[in-house]
PDB file of C-alpha atoms and ligand atoms in Angstrom:
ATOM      1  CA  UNK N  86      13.221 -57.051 -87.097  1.00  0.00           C
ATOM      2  CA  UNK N  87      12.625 -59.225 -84.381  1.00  0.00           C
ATOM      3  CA  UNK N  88      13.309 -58.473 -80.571  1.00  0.00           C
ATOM      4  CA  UNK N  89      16.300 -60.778 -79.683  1.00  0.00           C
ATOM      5  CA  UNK N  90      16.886 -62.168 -76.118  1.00  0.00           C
ATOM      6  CA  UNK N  91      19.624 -64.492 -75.746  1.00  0.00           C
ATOM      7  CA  UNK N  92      21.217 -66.763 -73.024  1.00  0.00           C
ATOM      8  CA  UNK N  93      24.486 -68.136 -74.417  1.00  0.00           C
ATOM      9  CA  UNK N  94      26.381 -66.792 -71.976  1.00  0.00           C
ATOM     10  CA  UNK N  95      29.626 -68.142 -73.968  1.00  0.00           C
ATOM     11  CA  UNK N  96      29.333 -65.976 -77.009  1.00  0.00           C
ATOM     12  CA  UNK N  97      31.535 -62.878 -76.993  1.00  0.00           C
ATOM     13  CA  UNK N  98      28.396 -60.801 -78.155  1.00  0.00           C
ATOM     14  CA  UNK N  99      26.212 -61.381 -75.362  1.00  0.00           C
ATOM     15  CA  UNK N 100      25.984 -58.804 -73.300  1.00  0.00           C
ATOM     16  CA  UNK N 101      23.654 -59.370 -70.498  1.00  0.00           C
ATOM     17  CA  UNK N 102      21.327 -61.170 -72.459  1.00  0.00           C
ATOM     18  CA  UNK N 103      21.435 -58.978 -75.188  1.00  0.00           C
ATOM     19  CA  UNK N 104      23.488 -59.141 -78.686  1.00  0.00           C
ATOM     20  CA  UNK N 105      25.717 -56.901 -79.853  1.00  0.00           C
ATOM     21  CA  UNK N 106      25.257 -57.279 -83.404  1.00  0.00           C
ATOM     22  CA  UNK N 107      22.986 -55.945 -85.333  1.00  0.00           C
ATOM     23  CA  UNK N 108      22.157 -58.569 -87.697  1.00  0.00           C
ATOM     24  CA  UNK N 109      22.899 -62.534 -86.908  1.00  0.00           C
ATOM     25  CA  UNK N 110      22.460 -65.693 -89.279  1.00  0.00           C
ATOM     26  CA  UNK N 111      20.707 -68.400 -87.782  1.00  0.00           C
ATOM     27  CA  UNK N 112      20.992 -71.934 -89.764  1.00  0.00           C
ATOM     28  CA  UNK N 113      18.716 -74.899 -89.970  1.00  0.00           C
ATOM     29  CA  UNK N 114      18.719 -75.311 -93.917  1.00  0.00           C
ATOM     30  CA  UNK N 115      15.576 -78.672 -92.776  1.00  0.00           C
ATOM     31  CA  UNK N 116      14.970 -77.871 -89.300  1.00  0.00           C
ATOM     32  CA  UNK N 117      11.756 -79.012 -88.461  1.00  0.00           C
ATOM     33  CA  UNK N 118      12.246 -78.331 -84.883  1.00  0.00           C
ATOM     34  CA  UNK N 119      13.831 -75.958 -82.469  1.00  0.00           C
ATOM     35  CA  UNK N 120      16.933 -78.107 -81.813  1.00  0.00           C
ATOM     36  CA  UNK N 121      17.856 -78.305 -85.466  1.00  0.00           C
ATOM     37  CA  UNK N 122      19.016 -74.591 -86.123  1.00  0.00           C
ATOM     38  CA  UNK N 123      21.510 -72.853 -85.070  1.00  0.00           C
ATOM     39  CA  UNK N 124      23.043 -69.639 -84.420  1.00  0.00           C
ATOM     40  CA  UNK N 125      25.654 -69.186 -86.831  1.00  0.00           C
ATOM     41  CA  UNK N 126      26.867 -65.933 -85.513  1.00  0.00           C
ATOM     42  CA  UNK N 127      28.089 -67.705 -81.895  1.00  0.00           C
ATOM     43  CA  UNK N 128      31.624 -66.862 -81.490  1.00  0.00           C
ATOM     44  CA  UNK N 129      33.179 -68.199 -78.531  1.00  0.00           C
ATOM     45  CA  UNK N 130      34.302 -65.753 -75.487  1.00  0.00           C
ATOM     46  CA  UNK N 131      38.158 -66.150 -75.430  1.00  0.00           C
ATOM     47  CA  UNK N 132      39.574 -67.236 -72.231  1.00  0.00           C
ATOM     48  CA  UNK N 133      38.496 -67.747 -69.025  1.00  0.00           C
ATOM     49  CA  UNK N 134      34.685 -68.381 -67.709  1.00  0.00           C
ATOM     50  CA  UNK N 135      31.510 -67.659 -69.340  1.00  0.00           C
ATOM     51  CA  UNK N 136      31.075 -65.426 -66.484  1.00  0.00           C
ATOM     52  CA  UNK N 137      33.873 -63.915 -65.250  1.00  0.00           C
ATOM     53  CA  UNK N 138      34.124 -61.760 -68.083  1.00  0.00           C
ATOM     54  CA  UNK N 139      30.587 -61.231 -69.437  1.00  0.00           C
ATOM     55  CA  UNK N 140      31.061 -57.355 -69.323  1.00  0.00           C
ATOM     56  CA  UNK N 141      34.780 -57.145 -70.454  1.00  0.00           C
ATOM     57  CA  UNK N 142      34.148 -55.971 -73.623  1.00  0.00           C
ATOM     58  CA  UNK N 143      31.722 -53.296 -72.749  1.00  0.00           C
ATOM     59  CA  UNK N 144      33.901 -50.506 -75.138  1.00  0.00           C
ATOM     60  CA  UNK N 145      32.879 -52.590 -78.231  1.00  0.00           C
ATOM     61  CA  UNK N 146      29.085 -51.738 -79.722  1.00  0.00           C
ATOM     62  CA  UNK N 147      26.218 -51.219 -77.133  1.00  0.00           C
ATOM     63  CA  UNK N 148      24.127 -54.323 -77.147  1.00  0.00           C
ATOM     64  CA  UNK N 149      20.726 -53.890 -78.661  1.00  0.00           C
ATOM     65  CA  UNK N 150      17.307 -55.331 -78.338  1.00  0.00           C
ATOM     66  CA  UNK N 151      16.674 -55.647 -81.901  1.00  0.00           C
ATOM     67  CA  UNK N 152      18.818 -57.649 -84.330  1.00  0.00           C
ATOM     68  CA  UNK N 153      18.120 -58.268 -88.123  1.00  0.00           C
ATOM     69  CA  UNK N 154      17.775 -62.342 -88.071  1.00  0.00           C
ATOM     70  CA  UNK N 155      19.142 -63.667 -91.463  1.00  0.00           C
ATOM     71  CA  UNK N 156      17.572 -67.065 -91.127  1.00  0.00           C
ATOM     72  CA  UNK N 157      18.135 -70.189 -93.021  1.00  0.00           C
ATOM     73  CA  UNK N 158      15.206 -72.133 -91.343  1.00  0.00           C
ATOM     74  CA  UNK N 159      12.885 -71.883 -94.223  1.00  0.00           C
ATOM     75  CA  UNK N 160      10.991 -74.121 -92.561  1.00  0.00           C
ATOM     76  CA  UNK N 161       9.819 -72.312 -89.625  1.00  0.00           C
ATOM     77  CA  UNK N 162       6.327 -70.547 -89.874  1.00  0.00           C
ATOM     78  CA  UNK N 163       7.976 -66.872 -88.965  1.00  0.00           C
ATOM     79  CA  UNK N 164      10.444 -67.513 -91.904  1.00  0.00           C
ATOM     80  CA  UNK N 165       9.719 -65.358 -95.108  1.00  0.00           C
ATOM     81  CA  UNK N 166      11.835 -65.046 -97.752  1.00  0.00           C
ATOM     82  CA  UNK N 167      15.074 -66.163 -95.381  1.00  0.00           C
ATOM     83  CA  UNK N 168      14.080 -63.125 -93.060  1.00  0.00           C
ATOM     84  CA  UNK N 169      12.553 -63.684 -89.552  1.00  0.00           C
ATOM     85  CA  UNK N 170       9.496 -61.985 -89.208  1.00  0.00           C
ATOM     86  CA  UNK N 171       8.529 -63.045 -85.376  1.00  0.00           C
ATOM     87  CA  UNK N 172       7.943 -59.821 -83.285  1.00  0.00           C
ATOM     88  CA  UNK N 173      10.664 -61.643 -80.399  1.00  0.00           C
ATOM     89  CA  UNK N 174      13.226 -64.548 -80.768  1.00  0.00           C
ATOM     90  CA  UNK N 175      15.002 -66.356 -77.797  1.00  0.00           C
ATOM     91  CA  UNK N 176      18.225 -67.508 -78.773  1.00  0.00           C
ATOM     92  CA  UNK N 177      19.243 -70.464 -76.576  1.00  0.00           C
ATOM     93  CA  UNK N 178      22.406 -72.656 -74.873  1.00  0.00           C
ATOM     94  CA  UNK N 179      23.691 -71.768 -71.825  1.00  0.00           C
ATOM     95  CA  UNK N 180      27.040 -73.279 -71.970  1.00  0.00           C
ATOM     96  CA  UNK N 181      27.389 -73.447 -75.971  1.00  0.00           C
ATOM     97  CA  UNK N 182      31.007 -73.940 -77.116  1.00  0.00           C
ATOM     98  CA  UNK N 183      30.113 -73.545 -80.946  1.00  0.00           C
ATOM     99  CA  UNK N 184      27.314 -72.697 -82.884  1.00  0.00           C
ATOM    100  CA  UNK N 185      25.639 -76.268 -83.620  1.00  0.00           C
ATOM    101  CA  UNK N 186      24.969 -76.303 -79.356  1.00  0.00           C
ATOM    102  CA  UNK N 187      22.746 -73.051 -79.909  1.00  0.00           C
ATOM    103  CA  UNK N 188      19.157 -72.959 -81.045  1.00  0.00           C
ATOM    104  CA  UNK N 189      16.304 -70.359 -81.976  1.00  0.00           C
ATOM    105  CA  UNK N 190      14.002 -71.366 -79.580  1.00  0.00           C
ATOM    106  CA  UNK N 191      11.357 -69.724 -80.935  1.00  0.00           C
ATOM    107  CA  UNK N 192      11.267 -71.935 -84.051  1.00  0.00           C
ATOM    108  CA  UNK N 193       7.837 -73.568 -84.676  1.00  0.00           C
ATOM    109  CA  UNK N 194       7.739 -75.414 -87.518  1.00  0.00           C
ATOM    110  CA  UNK N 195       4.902 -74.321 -89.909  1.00  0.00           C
ATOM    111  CA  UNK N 196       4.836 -78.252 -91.395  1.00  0.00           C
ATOM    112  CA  UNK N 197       2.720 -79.487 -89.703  1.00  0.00           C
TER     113      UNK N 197
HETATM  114  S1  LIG R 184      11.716 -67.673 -85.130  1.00  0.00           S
HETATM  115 FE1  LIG R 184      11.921 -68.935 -86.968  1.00  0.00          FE
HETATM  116  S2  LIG R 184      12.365 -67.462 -88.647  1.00  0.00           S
HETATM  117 FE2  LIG R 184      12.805 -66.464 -86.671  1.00  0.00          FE
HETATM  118  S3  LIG R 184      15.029 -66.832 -86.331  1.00  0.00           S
HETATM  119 FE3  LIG R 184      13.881 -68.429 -85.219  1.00  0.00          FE
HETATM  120  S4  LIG R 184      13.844 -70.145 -86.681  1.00  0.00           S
HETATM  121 FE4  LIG R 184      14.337 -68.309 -87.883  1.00  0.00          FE
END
């Protein structure tokens, strides 16, 4: 279970960098580079900035540093049997409105 950092400051389970669930789905089905998955978990923050209310829903579940990655990018070399294996993951885009404007960063495409 990999450590997850995140920036998408947009999805209603970051908190501070952090998710709040404990297992996400990231998508990519013939990614052969970063910008082709996705984080299929994203769900948009309702309302209002990205940042205004980053810590409004601070009752829900504690934010984590570990999160089960369910990963469709079979393609990546810390993909094994649709689990991610990479000790950390940095889930990326800042300003993401849905899920195909995310990426798993750390994807590195063991093609080549
Ligand atoms: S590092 Fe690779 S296996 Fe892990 S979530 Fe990212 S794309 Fe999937």
């Amino acid at each position: 279970m990999p450590d997850l950092r995140c920036t998408v400051q947009t999805c209603t389970h970051n908190q501070n960098y952090y998710c709040n669930l404990d297992s996400i789905v990231v998508g990519g089905n013939s990614a052969k580079k970063a910008a082709e998955t996705s984080c299929d978990s994203f769900e948009a923050r309702k309302g209002g900035s990205a940042y205004a209310d980053a810590y409004s829903n601070m009752e829900g579940k504690e934010a984590s540093a570990k999160s089960s990655v369910d990963c469709k990018a079979t393609e990546c070399m810390y993909n094994k049997a649709c689990q991610c294996h990479a000790g950390k993951i940095s889930v990326e885009g800042g300003n993401a409105c849905h899920c195909g404007e995310t990426e798993c960063a750390t994807f590195k495409c063991g093609c080549a």
